[in-house]
Amino acid sequence: MSSKTSRSAKSSSKSSSGSALKRLTHELTDLREAPSDAFLHLGPASDEDIFTWEAVLKGSRDPSSPYAGGLWLLEIEVPSSYPNQPPKIHFKTPICHPNVDFKSGEICLTLLTSEHWAPTYTLASTMGAIQQLLNDPGLDSPLNVDISNLYREGDKVGAEGLVRFWTGEKRWQGEGRAGWISEKSPGSGGHLEV
């Protein structure tokens, strides 16, 4: 590689990283001004690294959903080419869902692939899509074959019973790299509004 090509690649990388930094700073400002119903928390995991975020995803607002009342910690790695490339997101809190690997927390969601990602998506809108995935799983691309098979075989009672068990048993308890994140908000009486 010539030195001219090397300088051009370094310049492009710095430019891309600068664009990502500007975009993430803008998204943080938007989060403060307009919080979302999809998550309890979304932000950088530390003051030292704006490219590593964490989120606490809320369960479904529908009380009949097996994910109602659930909370899950997610880790978000934002590439320096963001928003042109999607973030890498995975569940840190175990979740029983057809499109989430129970052990690794990997998520199978079309939006998170380079082919389907668009720069118009934000981290907040992506959290909304992941929350929507809870109630609308794709059974054709399962990462958790066991729960997917229960749904495919029509055993909704068995599947939802298993989901409700893990939603309650492994519910997020406030831990995160950014420190303790509280469910309590001013005026809530200590109860999370789901």
PDB file of N, CA and C in Angstrom, residues 53-93:
ATOM      1  N   TRP A  53     -22.199   1.280  24.362  1.00  0.00           N
ATOM      2  CA  TRP A  53     -23.414   1.695  25.051  1.00  0.00           C
ATOM      3  C   TRP A  53     -24.051   0.490  25.726  1.00  0.00           C
ATOM      4  N   GLU A  54     -25.001   0.780  26.594  1.00  0.00           N
ATOM      5  CA  GLU A  54     -25.840  -0.270  27.154  1.00  0.00           C
ATOM      6  C   GLU A  54     -27.261   0.255  27.225  1.00  0.00           C
ATOM      7  N   ALA A  55     -28.176  -0.680  27.223  1.00  0.00           N
ATOM      8  CA  ALA A  55     -29.595  -0.329  27.272  1.00  0.00           C
ATOM      9  C   ALA A  55     -30.294  -1.293  28.220  1.00  0.00           C
ATOM     10  N   VAL A  56     -31.361  -0.819  28.822  1.00  0.00           N
ATOM     11  CA  VAL A  56     -32.251  -1.690  29.585  1.00  0.00           C
ATOM     12  C   VAL A  56     -33.583  -1.654  28.848  1.00  0.00           C
ATOM     13  N   LEU A  57     -33.852  -2.755  28.156  1.00  0.00           N
ATOM     14  CA  LEU A  57     -35.059  -2.886  27.346  1.00  0.00           C
ATOM     15  C   LEU A  57     -36.241  -3.241  28.232  1.00  0.00           C
ATOM     16  N   LYS A  58     -37.363  -2.581  28.003  1.00  0.00           N
ATOM     17  CA  LYS A  58     -38.596  -2.900  28.722  1.00  0.00           C
ATOM     18  C   LYS A  58     -39.364  -3.990  27.976  1.00  0.00           C
ATOM     19  N   GLY A  59     -40.078  -4.788  28.733  1.00  0.00           N
ATOM     20  CA  GLY A  59     -40.951  -5.790  28.148  1.00  0.00           C
ATOM     21  C   GLY A  59     -42.165  -5.128  27.513  1.00  0.00           C
ATOM     22  N   SER A  60     -43.010  -5.940  26.971  1.00  0.00           N
ATOM     23  CA  SER A  60     -44.211  -5.466  26.285  1.00  0.00           C
ATOM     24  C   SER A  60     -45.138  -4.712  27.235  1.00  0.00           C
ATOM     25  N   ARG A  61     -45.815  -3.703  26.688  1.00  0.00           N
ATOM     26  CA  ARG A  61     -46.817  -2.965  27.470  1.00  0.00           C
ATOM     27  C   ARG A  61     -48.128  -3.749  27.550  1.00  0.00           C
ATOM     28  N   ASP A  62     -48.275  -4.747  26.699  1.00  0.00           N
ATOM     29  CA  ASP A  62     -49.466  -5.592  26.686  1.00  0.00           C
ATOM     30  C   ASP A  62     -49.380  -6.578  27.853  1.00  0.00           C
ATOM     31  N   PRO A  63     -50.277  -6.463  28.846  1.00  0.00           N
ATOM     32  CA  PRO A  63     -50.187  -7.341  30.022  1.00  0.00           C
ATOM     33  C   PRO A  63     -50.383  -8.820  29.712  1.00  0.00           C
ATOM     34  N   SER A  64     -50.956  -9.152  28.560  1.00  0.00           N
ATOM     35  CA  SER A  64     -51.139 -10.558  28.212  1.00  0.00           C
ATOM     36  C   SER A  64     -49.882 -11.174  27.578  1.00  0.00           C
ATOM     37  N   SER A  65     -48.909 -10.335  27.232  1.00  0.00           N
ATOM     38  CA  SER A  65     -47.672 -10.828  26.625  1.00  0.00           C
ATOM     39  C   SER A  65     -46.829 -11.555  27.673  1.00  0.00           C
ATOM     40  N   PRO A  66     -46.182 -12.664  27.300  1.00  0.00           N
ATOM     41  CA  PRO A  66     -45.304 -13.343  28.255  1.00  0.00           C
ATOM     42  C   PRO A  66     -44.065 -12.509  28.594  1.00  0.00           C
ATOM     43  N   TYR A  67     -43.813 -11.431  27.845  1.00  0.00           N
ATOM     44  CA  TYR A  67     -42.672 -10.548  28.110  1.00  0.00           C
ATOM     45  C   TYR A  67     -43.061  -9.321  28.940  1.00  0.00           C
ATOM     46  N   ALA A  68     -44.340  -9.202  29.310  1.00  0.00           N
ATOM     47  CA  ALA A  68     -44.806  -8.061  30.108  1.00  0.00           C
ATOM     48  C   ALA A  68     -44.066  -8.046  31.444  1.00  0.00           C
ATOM     49  N   GLY A  69     -43.625  -6.866  31.835  1.00  0.00           N
ATOM     50  CA  GLY A  69     -42.928  -6.713  33.118  1.00  0.00           C
ATOM     51  C   GLY A  69     -41.460  -7.085  33.082  1.00  0.00           C
ATOM     52  N   GLY A  70     -40.974  -7.545  31.946  1.00  0.00           N
ATOM     53  CA  GLY A  70     -39.574  -7.931  31.849  1.00  0.00           C
ATOM     54  C   GLY A  70     -38.654  -6.744  31.648  1.00  0.00           C
ATOM     55  N   LEU A  71     -37.418  -6.911  32.076  1.00  0.00           N
ATOM     56  CA  LEU A  71     -36.357  -5.934  31.837  1.00  0.00           C
ATOM     57  C   LEU A  71     -35.095  -6.715  31.491  1.00  0.00           C
ATOM     58  N   TRP A  72     -34.372  -6.251  30.460  1.00  0.00           N
ATOM     59  CA  TRP A  72     -33.171  -6.944  30.017  1.00  0.00           C
ATOM     60  C   TRP A  72     -32.073  -5.940  29.726  1.00  0.00           C
ATOM     61  N   LEU A  73     -30.865  -6.255  30.173  1.00  0.00           N
ATOM     62  CA  LEU A  73     -29.697  -5.434  29.879  1.00  0.00           C
ATOM     63  C   LEU A  73     -29.128  -5.871  28.534  1.00  0.00           C
ATOM     64  N   LEU A  74     -28.854  -4.905  27.657  1.00  0.00           N
ATOM     65  CA  LEU A  74     -28.266  -5.172  26.350  1.00  0.00           C
ATOM     66  C   LEU A  74     -26.965  -4.394  26.221  1.00  0.00           C
ATOM     67  N   GLU A  75     -25.995  -4.983  25.545  1.00  0.00           N
ATOM     68  CA  GLU A  75     -24.729  -4.309  25.275  1.00  0.00           C
ATOM     69  C   GLU A  75     -24.709  -3.919  23.801  1.00  0.00           C
ATOM     70  N   ILE A  76     -24.240  -2.700  23.542  1.00  0.00           N
ATOM     71  CA  ILE A  76     -24.250  -2.146  22.187  1.00  0.00           C
ATOM     72  C   ILE A  76     -22.841  -1.679  21.832  1.00  0.00           C
ATOM     73  N   GLU A  77     -22.287  -2.259  20.778  1.00  0.00           N
ATOM     74  CA  GLU A  77     -20.984  -1.830  20.257  1.00  0.00           C
ATOM     75  C   GLU A  77     -21.252  -1.038  18.982  1.00  0.00           C
ATOM     76  N   VAL A  78     -20.910   0.245  19.019  1.00  0.00           N
ATOM     77  CA  VAL A  78     -21.158   1.125  17.883  1.00  0.00           C
ATOM     78  C   VAL A  78     -19.879   1.210  17.046  1.00  0.00           C
ATOM     79  N   PRO A  79     -19.947   0.878  15.754  1.00  0.00           N
ATOM     80  CA  PRO A  79     -18.737   0.946  14.922  1.00  0.00           C
ATOM     81  C   PRO A  79     -18.370   2.396  14.602  1.00  0.00           C
ATOM     82  N   SER A  80     -17.123   2.630  14.290  1.00  0.00           N
ATOM     83  CA  SER A  80     -16.677   3.988  13.944  1.00  0.00           C
ATOM     84  C   SER A  80     -17.321   4.463  12.639  1.00  0.00           C
ATOM     85  N   SER A  81     -17.886   3.536  11.865  1.00  0.00           N
ATOM     86  CA  SER A  81     -18.565   3.892  10.611  1.00  0.00           C
ATOM     87  C   SER A  81     -20.067   4.164  10.808  1.00  0.00           C
ATOM     88  N   TYR A  82     -20.526   4.189  12.060  1.00  0.00           N
ATOM     89  CA  TYR A  82     -21.923   4.494  12.379  1.00  0.00           C
ATOM     90  C   TYR A  82     -22.214   5.924  11.944  1.00  0.00           C
ATOM     91  N   PRO A  83     -23.332   6.260  11.398  1.00  0.00           N
ATOM     92  CA  PRO A  83     -24.562   5.493  11.221  1.00  0.00           C
ATOM     93  C   PRO A  83     -24.655   4.735   9.894  1.00  0.00           C
ATOM     94  N   ASN A  84     -23.557   4.684   9.142  1.00  0.00           N
ATOM     95  CA  ASN A  84     -23.597   3.972   7.868  1.00  0.00           C
ATOM     96  C   ASN A  84     -23.586   2.460   8.044  1.00  0.00           C
ATOM     97  N   GLN A  85     -23.112   1.982   9.175  1.00  0.00           N
ATOM     98  CA  GLN A  85     -23.104   0.558   9.487  1.00  0.00           C
ATOM     99  C   GLN A  85     -23.875   0.339  10.786  1.00  0.00           C
ATOM    100  N   PRO A  86     -24.524  -0.810  10.954  1.00  0.00           N
ATOM    101  CA  PRO A  86     -25.335  -1.050  12.156  1.00  0.00           C
ATOM    102  C   PRO A  86     -24.482  -1.332  13.387  1.00  0.00           C
ATOM    103  N   PRO A  87     -25.042  -1.056  14.556  1.00  0.00           N
ATOM    104  CA  PRO A  87     -24.356  -1.430  15.791  1.00  0.00           C
ATOM    105  C   PRO A  87     -24.451  -2.941  15.999  1.00  0.00           C
ATOM    106  N   LYS A  88     -23.574  -3.465  16.826  1.00  0.00           N
ATOM    107  CA  LYS A  88     -23.662  -4.874  17.234  1.00  0.00           C
ATOM    108  C   LYS A  88     -24.325  -4.864  18.606  1.00  0.00           C
ATOM    109  N   ILE A  89     -25.454  -5.552  18.724  1.00  0.00           N
ATOM    110  CA  ILE A  89     -26.242  -5.539  19.959  1.00  0.00           C
ATOM    111  C   ILE A  89     -26.484  -6.967  20.404  1.00  0.00           C
ATOM    112  N   HIS A  90     -26.319  -7.210  21.691  1.00  0.00           N
ATOM    113  CA  HIS A  90     -26.685  -8.520  22.219  1.00  0.00           C
ATOM    114  C   HIS A  90     -27.194  -8.382  23.650  1.00  0.00           C
ATOM    115  N   PHE A  91     -28.041  -9.333  24.022  1.00  0.00           N
ATOM    116  CA  PHE A  91     -28.603  -9.366  25.367  1.00  0.00           C
ATOM    117  C   PHE A  91     -27.543  -9.842  26.349  1.00  0.00           C
ATOM    118  N   LYS A  92     -27.373  -9.114  27.447  1.00  0.00           N
ATOM    119  CA  LYS A  92     -26.521  -9.563  28.550  1.00  0.00           C
ATOM    120  C   LYS A  92     -27.367 -10.345  29.556  1.00  0.00           C
ATOM    121  N   THR A  93     -28.607  -9.920  29.742  1.00  0.00           N
ATOM    122  CA  THR A  93     -29.546 -10.633  30.603  1.00  0.00           C
ATOM    123  C   THR A  93     -30.161 -11.749  29.764  1.00  0.00           C
TER     124      THR A  93
END
